[in-house]
CSV table of C-alpha atoms and ligand atoms in Angstrom, one decimal:
chain,number,residue,atom,x,y,z
A,25,MET,CA,58.1,-21.2,108.0
A,26,THR,CA,57.0,-24.8,108.7
A,27,THR,CA,54.0,-25.1,111.0
A,28,ASP,CA,52.8,-28.2,112.9
A,29,SER,CA,49.9,-28.6,110.5
A,30,ASP,CA,52.3,-28.8,107.5
A,31,LYS,CA,53.7,-31.9,109.0
A,32,ILE,CA,50.4,-33.7,109.2
A,33,VAL,CA,50.2,-36.4,106.5
A,34,THR,CA,46.6,-37.2,105.6
A,35,PRO,CA,45.5,-40.7,104.6
A,36,VAL,CA,45.0,-39.4,101.0
A,37,GLN,CA,48.6,-38.0,100.9
A,38,SER,CA,50.0,-41.3,102.1
A,39,LEU,CA,47.9,-43.2,99.6
A,40,CYS,CA,49.1,-40.8,96.9
A,41,ALA,CA,52.7,-41.1,97.9
A,42,ALA,CA,52.5,-44.9,97.9
A,43,LEU,CA,50.9,-44.8,94.4
A,44,VAL,CA,53.8,-42.6,93.1
A,45,ASP,CA,56.3,-45.0,94.6
A,46,GLN,CA,54.5,-47.9,92.9
A,47,LEU,CA,54.4,-46.1,89.5
A,48,ARG,CA,58.2,-45.3,89.8
A,49,GLY,CA,58.8,-49.0,90.6
A,50,LEU,CA,56.9,-50.0,87.5
A,51,ASN,CA,58.9,-47.5,85.4
A,52,ALA,CA,55.6,-45.8,84.5
A,53,ILE,CA,56.7,-42.6,86.2
A,54,ARG,CA,60.2,-41.8,84.9
A,55,THR,CA,60.6,-38.0,85.6
A,56,GLY,CA,60.3,-35.8,88.7
A,57,ARG,CA,57.8,-33.6,86.8
A,58,VAL,CA,55.3,-36.4,86.2
A,59,ALA,CA,55.7,-37.5,89.9
A,60,ASP,CA,55.0,-34.0,91.1
A,61,ALA,CA,51.9,-33.8,88.9
A,62,PHE,CA,50.6,-37.0,90.5
A,63,ARG,CA,51.4,-35.7,93.9
A,64,ALA,CA,49.6,-32.4,93.2
A,65,VAL,CA,46.3,-33.6,91.8
A,66,PRO,CA,43.6,-34.7,94.3
A,67,ARG,CA,42.7,-37.8,92.2
A,68,HIS,CA,39.8,-38.9,94.5
A,69,LEU,CA,37.8,-35.7,93.5
A,70,PHE,CA,37.5,-37.1,90.0
A,71,ALA,CA,35.8,-40.4,91.0
A,72,PRO,CA,33.7,-39.6,94.0
A,73,GLU,CA,31.7,-42.8,93.6
A,74,ALA,CA,34.7,-45.0,94.3
A,75,PRO,CA,36.4,-45.7,97.7
A,76,VAL,CA,39.5,-43.4,98.0
A,77,ALA,CA,41.8,-46.4,98.4
A,78,GLU,CA,40.6,-47.8,95.1
A,79,VAL,CA,41.1,-44.4,93.3
A,80,TYR,CA,44.8,-44.4,94.5
A,81,SER,CA,45.4,-48.1,93.5
A,82,ASN,CA,46.7,-49.0,90.1
A,83,GLN,CA,43.4,-49.9,88.5
A,84,PRO,CA,40.9,-48.2,86.2
A,85,ILE,CA,37.6,-46.9,87.7
A,86,VAL,CA,34.7,-47.6,85.3
A,87,THR,CA,32.4,-44.6,85.3
A,88,LYS,CA,30.0,-45.6,82.5
A,89,ARG,CA,29.0,-48.9,80.8
A,90,ASP,CA,26.9,-49.5,77.7
A,91,GLU,CA,23.7,-51.5,77.5
A,92,ARG,CA,25.7,-54.8,77.2
A,93,GLY,CA,27.7,-53.9,80.4
A,94,LEU,CA,30.9,-53.1,78.5
A,95,ALA,CA,33.0,-50.2,79.9
A,96,ILE,CA,32.7,-47.1,77.7
A,97,SER,CA,34.2,-44.6,80.0
A,98,THR,CA,36.8,-45.0,82.8
A,99,VAL,CA,39.2,-43.0,84.8
A,100,SER,CA,42.2,-44.8,83.3
A,101,ALA,CA,44.6,-46.9,85.4
A,102,PRO,CA,47.4,-44.6,86.9
A,103,ARG,CA,50.1,-46.7,85.3
A,104,ILE,CA,48.8,-46.0,81.8
A,105,GLN,CA,48.2,-42.3,82.5
A,106,ALA,CA,51.7,-42.0,83.8
A,107,PHE,CA,53.6,-43.6,81.0
A,108,MET,CA,51.5,-41.8,78.4
A,109,LEU,CA,52.3,-38.5,80.1
A,110,GLU,CA,56.0,-39.5,80.0
A,111,GLN,CA,55.6,-40.4,76.3
A,112,ALA,CA,54.0,-37.0,75.6
A,113,ASP,CA,57.0,-35.1,77.2
A,114,ILE,CA,54.8,-32.1,78.1
A,115,GLN,CA,56.8,-29.0,78.9
A,116,PRO,CA,55.7,-25.7,80.8
A,117,GLY,CA,53.9,-23.3,78.5
A,118,MET,CA,52.6,-25.9,76.0
A,119,ARG,CA,49.2,-26.0,74.5
A,120,VAL,CA,47.7,-29.5,74.9
A,121,LEU,CA,44.6,-31.2,73.7
A,122,GLU,CA,43.3,-34.3,75.5
A,123,ILE,CA,40.9,-36.5,73.5
A,124,GLY,CA,38.7,-38.6,75.8
A,125,SER,CA,38.1,-36.9,79.1
A,126,GLY,CA,37.3,-37.6,82.7
A,127,GLY,CA,39.1,-34.7,84.3
A,128,VAL,CA,41.9,-36.2,86.2
A,129,ASN,CA,44.4,-36.6,83.3
A,130,ALA,CA,43.6,-33.1,82.2
A,131,ALA,CA,44.5,-31.9,85.7
A,132,TYR,CA,47.9,-33.8,85.5
A,133,ILE,CA,48.4,-32.1,82.1
A,134,ALA,CA,47.5,-28.7,83.6
A,135,GLU,CA,50.2,-29.3,86.3
A,136,LEU,CA,52.7,-30.1,83.6
A,137,VAL,CA,52.0,-27.0,81.4
A,138,GLY,CA,51.8,-24.7,84.3
A,139,GLU,CA,50.2,-21.2,84.3
A,140,GLY,CA,51.7,-20.2,80.9
A,141,GLY,CA,50.2,-23.2,79.1
A,142,GLU,CA,46.7,-24.1,78.0
A,143,VAL,CA,44.8,-27.4,78.3
A,144,THR,CA,41.7,-28.4,76.3
A,145,THR,CA,40.0,-31.7,77.2
A,146,MET,CA,37.2,-33.1,75.1
A,147,ASP,CA,34.8,-36.0,75.1
A,148,ILE,CA,32.0,-37.3,72.9
A,149,ASP,CA,29.8,-38.2,75.9
A,150,PRO,CA,27.8,-35.4,77.6
A,151,PHE,CA,27.9,-37.4,80.9
A,152,VAL,CA,31.7,-37.4,80.9
A,153,VAL,CA,31.9,-33.7,79.8
A,154,ASP,CA,29.5,-32.8,82.6
A,155,ARG,CA,31.6,-34.6,85.2
A,156,ALA,CA,34.8,-32.9,83.9
A,157,MET,CA,33.2,-29.5,84.0
A,158,ARG,CA,32.2,-30.0,87.6
A,159,PHE,CA,35.3,-31.8,88.9
A,160,LEU,CA,38.0,-29.7,87.3
A,161,PRO,CA,37.0,-26.4,89.0
A,162,GLU,CA,36.2,-28.2,92.3
A,163,ALA,CA,39.8,-29.5,92.3
A,164,GLY,CA,41.2,-26.1,91.4
A,165,TYR,CA,41.7,-26.4,87.6
A,166,GLU,CA,39.1,-23.8,86.5
A,167,HIS,CA,41.2,-22.7,83.4
A,168,VAL,CA,41.0,-26.1,81.6
A,169,ASN,CA,38.8,-25.8,78.5
A,170,VAL,CA,36.2,-28.7,78.5
A,171,VAL,CA,34.5,-29.4,75.2
A,172,LEU,CA,31.8,-31.7,74.0
A,173,ALA,CA,32.6,-33.0,70.5
A,174,ASP,CA,33.8,-35.9,68.5
A,175,GLY,CA,37.6,-36.3,68.8
A,176,GLU,CA,37.8,-37.3,65.2
A,177,PHE,CA,37.6,-33.6,64.4
A,178,GLY,CA,39.8,-32.3,67.2
A,179,VAL,CA,39.0,-28.9,68.7
A,180,PRO,CA,39.9,-26.3,66.0
A,181,GLU,CA,38.9,-23.3,68.2
A,182,HIS,CA,41.8,-23.8,70.6
A,183,ALA,CA,44.4,-25.1,68.1
A,184,PRO,CA,47.3,-25.3,67.4
A,185,TYR,CA,48.5,-27.8,70.0
A,186,ASP,CA,52.0,-28.8,70.9
A,187,ARG,CA,50.7,-32.1,72.1
A,188,ILE,CA,47.6,-34.1,71.4
A,189,VAL,CA,47.1,-36.9,74.0
A,190,VAL,CA,44.5,-39.4,72.9
A,191,THR,CA,43.0,-41.5,75.8
A,192,VAL,CA,40.6,-43.6,73.8
A,193,GLY,CA,41.4,-46.6,71.5
A,194,ALA,CA,42.0,-45.3,67.9
A,195,TRP,CA,42.5,-47.1,64.6
A,196,ASP,CA,43.7,-44.3,62.5
A,197,ILE,CA,45.1,-40.7,62.7
A,198,PRO,CA,42.4,-38.4,61.2
A,199,PRO,CA,43.3,-35.3,59.2
A,200,ALA,CA,42.2,-32.9,62.0
A,201,TRP,CA,44.9,-34.1,64.3
A,202,TRP,CA,47.6,-33.4,61.7
A,203,GLU,CA,46.1,-30.0,60.9
A,204,GLN,CA,45.8,-28.9,64.6
A,205,LEU,CA,49.3,-30.0,65.6
A,206,SER,CA,52.1,-27.4,65.8
A,207,PRO,CA,55.3,-27.9,63.7
A,208,GLY,CA,57.4,-30.4,65.7
A,209,GLY,CA,54.4,-31.3,67.8
A,210,ARG,CA,53.7,-34.8,69.2
A,211,ILE,CA,50.6,-37.0,69.2
A,212,VAL,CA,50.4,-39.8,71.8
A,213,VAL,CA,47.7,-42.2,70.7
A,214,PRO,CA,46.7,-45.8,71.7
A,215,ILE,CA,46.4,-47.2,68.2
A,216,ARG,CA,45.4,-50.6,66.9
A,217,VAL,CA,47.9,-52.1,64.5
A,218,ARG,CA,46.8,-55.5,63.2
A,219,SER,CA,44.7,-56.1,66.3
A,220,LEU,CA,47.5,-55.2,68.7
A,221,ASN,CA,46.8,-52.1,70.9
A,222,ARG,CA,49.9,-49.9,71.4
A,223,SER,CA,50.3,-46.4,72.8
A,224,VAL,CA,52.6,-44.7,70.3
A,225,ALA,CA,54.3,-41.3,70.7
A,226,PHE,CA,54.5,-39.8,67.2
A,227,GLN,CA,56.6,-36.7,66.6
A,228,LEU,CA,55.8,-34.5,63.6
A,229,GLU,CA,58.9,-34.3,61.4
A,230,GLY,CA,58.2,-32.4,58.1
A,231,GLU,CA,55.4,-34.2,56.3
A,232,HIS,CA,55.2,-37.3,58.5
A,233,LEU,CA,54.9,-38.6,62.0
A,234,VAL,CA,57.7,-40.7,63.4
A,235,SER,CA,57.3,-43.0,66.4
A,236,ARG,CA,59.5,-42.2,69.4
A,237,SER,CA,58.2,-44.9,71.8
A,238,ILE,CA,55.7,-47.7,71.8
A,239,GLU,CA,54.0,-49.3,74.9
A,240,ARG,CA,51.3,-51.9,75.2
A,241,ALA,CA,48.0,-50.2,76.3
A,242,GLY,CA,44.4,-51.3,76.2
A,243,PHE,CA,41.7,-48.7,76.0
A,244,VAL,CA,37.9,-48.4,75.5
A,245,ALA,CA,37.2,-48.1,71.8
A,246,MET,CA,36.6,-44.8,70.0
A,247,GLN,CA,33.0,-43.9,69.3
A,248,GLY,CA,31.8,-41.5,66.6
A,249,ALA,CA,33.1,-40.9,63.1
A,250,GLY,CA,36.4,-42.6,63.8
A,251,ALA,CA,35.0,-45.8,65.2
A,252,PHE,CA,36.4,-48.8,63.3
A,253,GLY,CA,35.8,-52.3,64.6
A,254,GLU,CA,37.8,-55.4,63.9
A,255,GLU,CA,36.2,-58.4,62.1
A,256,VAL,CA,35.6,-61.2,64.6
A,257,VAL,CA,35.7,-64.7,63.1
A,258,TYR,CA,34.2,-67.3,65.4
A,259,LEU,CA,35.8,-70.8,65.4
A,260,HIS,CA,33.9,-72.6,68.2
A,261,GLY,CA,30.5,-71.2,69.1
A,262,ASP,CA,31.2,-67.7,70.5
A,263,THR,CA,33.9,-68.9,72.8
A,264,VAL,CA,36.9,-69.0,70.4
A,265,ALA,CA,37.5,-66.2,67.9
A,266,LEU,CA,40.1,-64.7,65.6
A,267,ARG,CA,40.2,-60.9,65.6
A,268,VAL,CA,41.0,-59.9,62.0
A,269,ASP,CA,42.2,-56.3,61.3
A,270,ASP,CA,43.8,-54.1,58.7
A,271,GLY,CA,42.7,-56.1,55.7
A,272,GLN,CA,43.8,-59.5,56.8
A,273,GLN,CA,41.6,-62.5,55.8
A,274,ALA,CA,40.2,-65.4,57.7
A,275,ASP,CA,37.5,-67.8,56.5
A,276,GLY,CA,35.3,-68.8,59.5
A,277,VAL,CA,33.9,-72.0,58.0
A,278,LEU,CA,37.3,-73.4,56.9
A,279,LEU,CA,39.0,-72.4,60.1
A,280,ALA,CA,36.2,-73.7,62.4
A,281,ALA,CA,36.6,-77.1,60.6
A,282,ALA,CA,40.4,-76.8,61.0
A,283,LEU,CA,40.0,-76.4,64.8
A,284,LYS,CA,38.2,-79.8,64.9
A,285,GLN,CA,41.3,-81.5,63.4
A,286,PRO,CA,44.1,-82.7,65.7
A,287,ARG,CA,46.7,-80.1,66.4
A,288,VAL,CA,50.3,-80.1,65.4
A,289,GLU,CA,52.7,-78.8,68.0
A,290,LEU,CA,56.2,-77.4,67.4
A,291,TRP,CA,58.6,-75.9,70.0
A,292,SER,CA,61.1,-73.1,69.3
A,293,GLY,CA,63.8,-73.5,72.0
A,294,VAL,CA,63.3,-69.8,72.8
A,295,THR,CA,62.4,-69.1,76.4
A,296,VAL,CA,61.0,-66.2,78.5
A,297,GLY,CA,60.9,-65.5,82.2
A,298,ASP,CA,57.8,-65.7,84.3
A,299,GLN,CA,57.0,-62.0,84.4
A,300,GLU,CA,59.0,-61.0,81.4
A,301,PRO,CA,57.0,-59.0,78.8
A,302,PHE,CA,57.3,-60.0,75.2
A,303,ASP,CA,55.0,-57.4,73.5
A,304,ASP,CA,57.7,-56.8,70.9
A,305,LEU,CA,57.5,-60.5,69.8
A,306,ASP,CA,53.8,-60.0,69.1
A,307,MET,CA,54.5,-56.8,67.3
A,308,PHE,CA,57.3,-58.5,65.3
A,309,LEU,CA,55.0,-61.3,64.2
A,310,ALA,CA,52.2,-58.9,63.5
A,311,THR,CA,54.3,-56.8,61.2
A,312,SER,CA,56.4,-59.5,59.5
A,313,MET,CA,53.8,-62.3,58.9
A,314,PRO,CA,51.0,-62.0,56.3
A,315,GLY,CA,47.7,-63.4,57.8
A,316,PHE,CA,48.5,-62.2,61.3
A,317,CYS,CA,45.4,-62.2,63.6
A,318,LEU,CA,44.7,-62.4,67.3
A,319,LEU,CA,43.3,-65.6,68.8
A,320,THR,CA,41.0,-64.9,71.8
A,321,ALA,CA,39.0,-67.4,73.8
A,322,HIS,CA,36.6,-67.5,76.7
A,323,GLU,CA,38.2,-69.1,79.8
A,324,SER,CA,35.7,-72.0,79.5
A,325,ALA,CA,37.3,-72.9,76.1
A,326,VAL,CA,40.8,-72.7,77.5
A,327,ALA,CA,39.7,-74.9,80.5
A,328,ALA,CA,38.2,-77.4,78.1
A,329,GLY,CA,41.5,-77.6,76.2
A,330,ILE,CA,40.1,-76.4,72.9
A,331,VAL,CA,42.7,-73.6,72.6
A,332,GLN,CA,45.4,-72.1,74.8
A,333,ALA,CA,44.9,-68.4,74.2
A,334,ARG,CA,46.1,-65.7,76.7
A,335,PRO,CA,43.4,-63.6,78.3
A,336,TRP,CA,44.2,-60.6,76.1
A,337,GLY,CA,44.8,-62.7,73.0
A,338,SER,CA,47.6,-64.8,71.4
A,339,SER,CA,49.5,-64.1,68.2
A,340,ALA,CA,48.1,-66.2,65.4
A,341,VAL,CA,48.6,-66.6,61.7
A,342,VAL,CA,46.1,-67.7,59.1
A,343,ASP,CA,46.9,-69.3,55.7
A,344,GLY,CA,43.9,-70.5,53.8
A,345,GLY,CA,42.4,-73.4,55.7
A,346,ALA,CA,45.0,-73.5,58.4
A,347,PHE,CA,45.9,-71.4,61.4
A,348,ALA,CA,48.8,-71.5,63.9
A,349,TYR,CA,49.2,-69.6,67.2
A,350,VAL,CA,51.9,-69.0,69.8
A,351,VAL,CA,51.7,-70.8,73.1
A,352,LEU,CA,54.0,-71.2,76.1
A,353,ARG,CA,55.0,-74.3,78.1
A,354,GLN,CA,56.6,-74.2,81.5
A,355,LEU,CA,60.1,-75.5,81.7
A,356,GLY,CA,61.0,-74.4,85.2
A,357,PRO,CA,59.8,-72.1,88.0
A,358,ASP,CA,60.8,-69.0,86.1
A,359,SER,CA,61.1,-70.3,82.5
A,360,HIS,CA,58.7,-70.8,79.7
A,361,GLU,CA,59.3,-71.9,76.1
A,362,PHE,CA,57.6,-70.4,73.1
A,363,GLY,CA,55.8,-73.0,70.9
A,364,VAL,CA,53.3,-73.0,68.2
A,365,TYR,CA,50.0,-75.0,67.8
A,366,GLY,CA,48.5,-75.4,64.4
A,367,HIS,CA,45.3,-76.8,63.0
A,368,GLY,CA,44.1,-77.6,59.5
A,369,SER,CA,45.4,-78.5,56.1
A,370,GLY,CA,49.1,-77.3,55.9
A,371,ALA,CA,49.2,-76.5,59.6
A,372,GLU,CA,52.7,-78.1,60.1
A,373,ALA,CA,54.3,-75.9,57.5
A,374,LEU,CA,52.6,-72.8,58.8
A,375,ALA,CA,53.6,-73.6,62.4
A,376,ALA,CA,57.2,-74.1,61.2
A,377,ARG,CA,57.1,-70.6,59.6
A,378,VAL,CA,55.9,-69.1,62.8
A,379,VAL,CA,58.6,-70.9,64.8
A,380,GLU,CA,61.2,-69.6,62.3
A,381,GLN,CA,60.0,-66.0,62.9
A,382,ILE,CA,60.2,-66.5,66.7
A,383,ASN,CA,63.8,-67.5,66.2
A,384,THR,CA,64.5,-64.5,63.9
A,385,TRP,CA,63.1,-62.3,66.7
A,386,GLN,CA,65.3,-64.0,69.2
A,387,SER,CA,68.5,-63.7,67.1
A,388,SER,CA,67.9,-60.2,65.5
A,389,HIS,CA,65.5,-58.1,67.5
A,390,ARG,CA,65.0,-59.3,71.1
A,391,GLY,CA,66.1,-56.6,73.5
A,392,GLY,CA,66.9,-54.3,70.6
A,393,PRO,CA,65.3,-51.1,69.4
A,394,ALA,CA,61.5,-51.0,69.0
A,395,PRO,CA,60.3,-50.9,65.4
A,396,VAL,CA,59.9,-47.5,63.8
A,397,ILE,CA,56.4,-46.6,62.8
A,398,LEU,CA,55.9,-43.8,60.3
A,399,ALA,CA,52.5,-42.2,59.5
A,400,HIS,CA,52.2,-40.6,56.1
A,401,PRO,CA,49.0,-38.8,55.0
A,402,MET,CA,46.8,-40.9,52.7
A,403,GLY,CA,47.7,-40.1,49.1
A,404,THR,CA,51.5,-40.2,49.7
A,405,PRO,CA,52.8,-42.1,46.7
A,406,ALA,CA,54.4,-45.5,47.3
A,407,ASP,CA,57.9,-44.2,46.3
A,408,GLN,CA,57.8,-41.5,49.0
A,409,LEU,CA,56.9,-43.9,51.8
A,410,ALA,CA,59.6,-45.0,54.2
A,411,GLY,CA,60.7,-48.6,53.9
A,412,GLY,CA,59.1,-51.6,55.7
A,413,LEU,CA,55.6,-53.0,55.8
A,414,VAL,CA,52.9,-50.7,54.6
A,415,ILE,CA,49.6,-50.7,56.5
A,416,ASP,CA,46.9,-48.5,54.8
A,417,LYS,CA,44.1,-47.2,57.0
A,418,LYS,CA,41.4,-44.7,56.0
A,419,HIS,CA,43.4,-41.5,56.4
A,420,THR,CA,46.9,-42.6,56.9
A,421,ARG,CA,49.5,-44.8,55.4
A,422,PHE,CA,51.6,-46.4,58.1
A,423,THR,CA,55.0,-48.0,57.5
A,424,VAL,CA,56.6,-50.3,60.1
A,425,SER,CA,60.3,-51.2,59.9
A,426,TRP,CA,62.6,-53.1,62.2
A,427,SER,CA,66.3,-52.4,62.3
A,428,ARG,CA,68.6,-55.4,62.0
B,21,SAM,C1,39.5,-44.1,79.0
B,21,SAM,S1,38.3,-42.8,79.0
B,21,SAM,C2,39.3,-41.4,79.2
B,21,SAM,C3,40.1,-41.4,80.4
B,21,SAM,C4,40.5,-40.0,80.9
B,21,SAM,N1,41.3,-39.3,80.0
B,21,SAM,C5,41.1,-40.0,82.3
B,21,SAM,O1,41.2,-38.9,82.8
B,21,SAM,O2,41.4,-41.0,82.9
B,21,SAM,C6,37.9,-42.8,77.2
B,21,SAM,C7,36.9,-41.7,76.9
B,21,SAM,O3,36.9,-41.5,75.5
B,21,SAM,C8,35.6,-41.0,75.2
B,21,SAM,N2,35.4,-41.1,73.7
B,21,SAM,C9,35.1,-42.2,73.0
B,21,SAM,N3,35.0,-41.9,71.7
B,21,SAM,C10,35.3,-40.6,71.6
B,21,SAM,C11,35.4,-39.6,70.5
B,21,SAM,N4,35.2,-40.0,69.3
B,21,SAM,N5,35.7,-38.4,70.8
B,21,SAM,C12,36.0,-38.0,72.1
B,21,SAM,N6,35.9,-38.8,73.2
B,21,SAM,C13,35.6,-40.1,72.9
B,21,SAM,C14,34.7,-41.9,76.0
B,21,SAM,O4,33.4,-41.3,76.2
B,21,SAM,C15,35.5,-42.0,77.3
B,21,SAM,O5,35.0,-41.1,78.3
């Protein structure tokens, strides 16, 4: 029977409904089950320090910063939580481990697994664990296991897991995650591949993990035993830098000198719309060009015309004393052309190689399937790896291949 009080829509309910509509519009929520989970969880109870309207807007809430002021714990932006839950494909009755806690995402997972499932959420930081231990029961999720530990080692006491959802930026897949995953299970992890951060849904198939979907996702970096920073090579004071990852090489002295030389400029003829994402171009360049790095710059260096890097970094390639990076120029109100700027000795030839790869992406991969990333345990001999580029981490041998 419906009563009058059932019809009353509170401000929180309408904020929540608007958020769900927005996330559907962004294609972050794709299924009714994830939409229902977002409607069911009182998100504001997990960030009581923030205004309610902010908690139901599509932005992260920083809950802890380090001594330099950098965010080390957040309630993630709803868009990222939603598409990672979709990537995880969590079904009723499943056992799920969340690495990197806060509470709210564990509550969404608890909704998705239902009463027959089991959720374990863990964090390395006692402050975060304490919050999750308080907020989850307050919001009605008293059965979620909350554990203080380093995610590098998983949580063996509640294993095995059908799903492991990692909500902190990783560089590798440590052995514990493989060991604690059920046969046919899935790991969703924001992983750094040659300086690019991507949330990858990996399905366990026999002895290896196979990517099922790849989305761009930035996260706070992993602390503890699995922490693995990139090399940062400065080219102009501390305002212009190359982020160098996965065994790539860049000589700071040579490249800082190169930046002082006049730039070469080549244009590709390949265009992109104003809001059109091109994450797969970055991924294609990263996994097809030796010497790939990410060029980052402080806005003062961009304003001064020293480089033209995007706020989150621009694809760049280093070859000895030269580097070249991808830029855009506006052609019309909704059209931009990809080009390449290069500096240093041999920059013209290097820039031409990058332009050629942009054209290969355009003709062979744009709008096509994502690359397939396979993870093999370290120690897998080369002749048993899948084809494609091999990227060796500490515990895992990744291969990346693009279909033609
Ligand atoms: C983005 S927050 C997690 C967001 C959360 N899942 C939510 O509900 O929105 C990332 C968390 O990862 C945690 N973290 C960092 N390194 C970790 C590690 N090695 N093991 C477990 N947690 C870690 C941080 O303390 C931080 O709280």
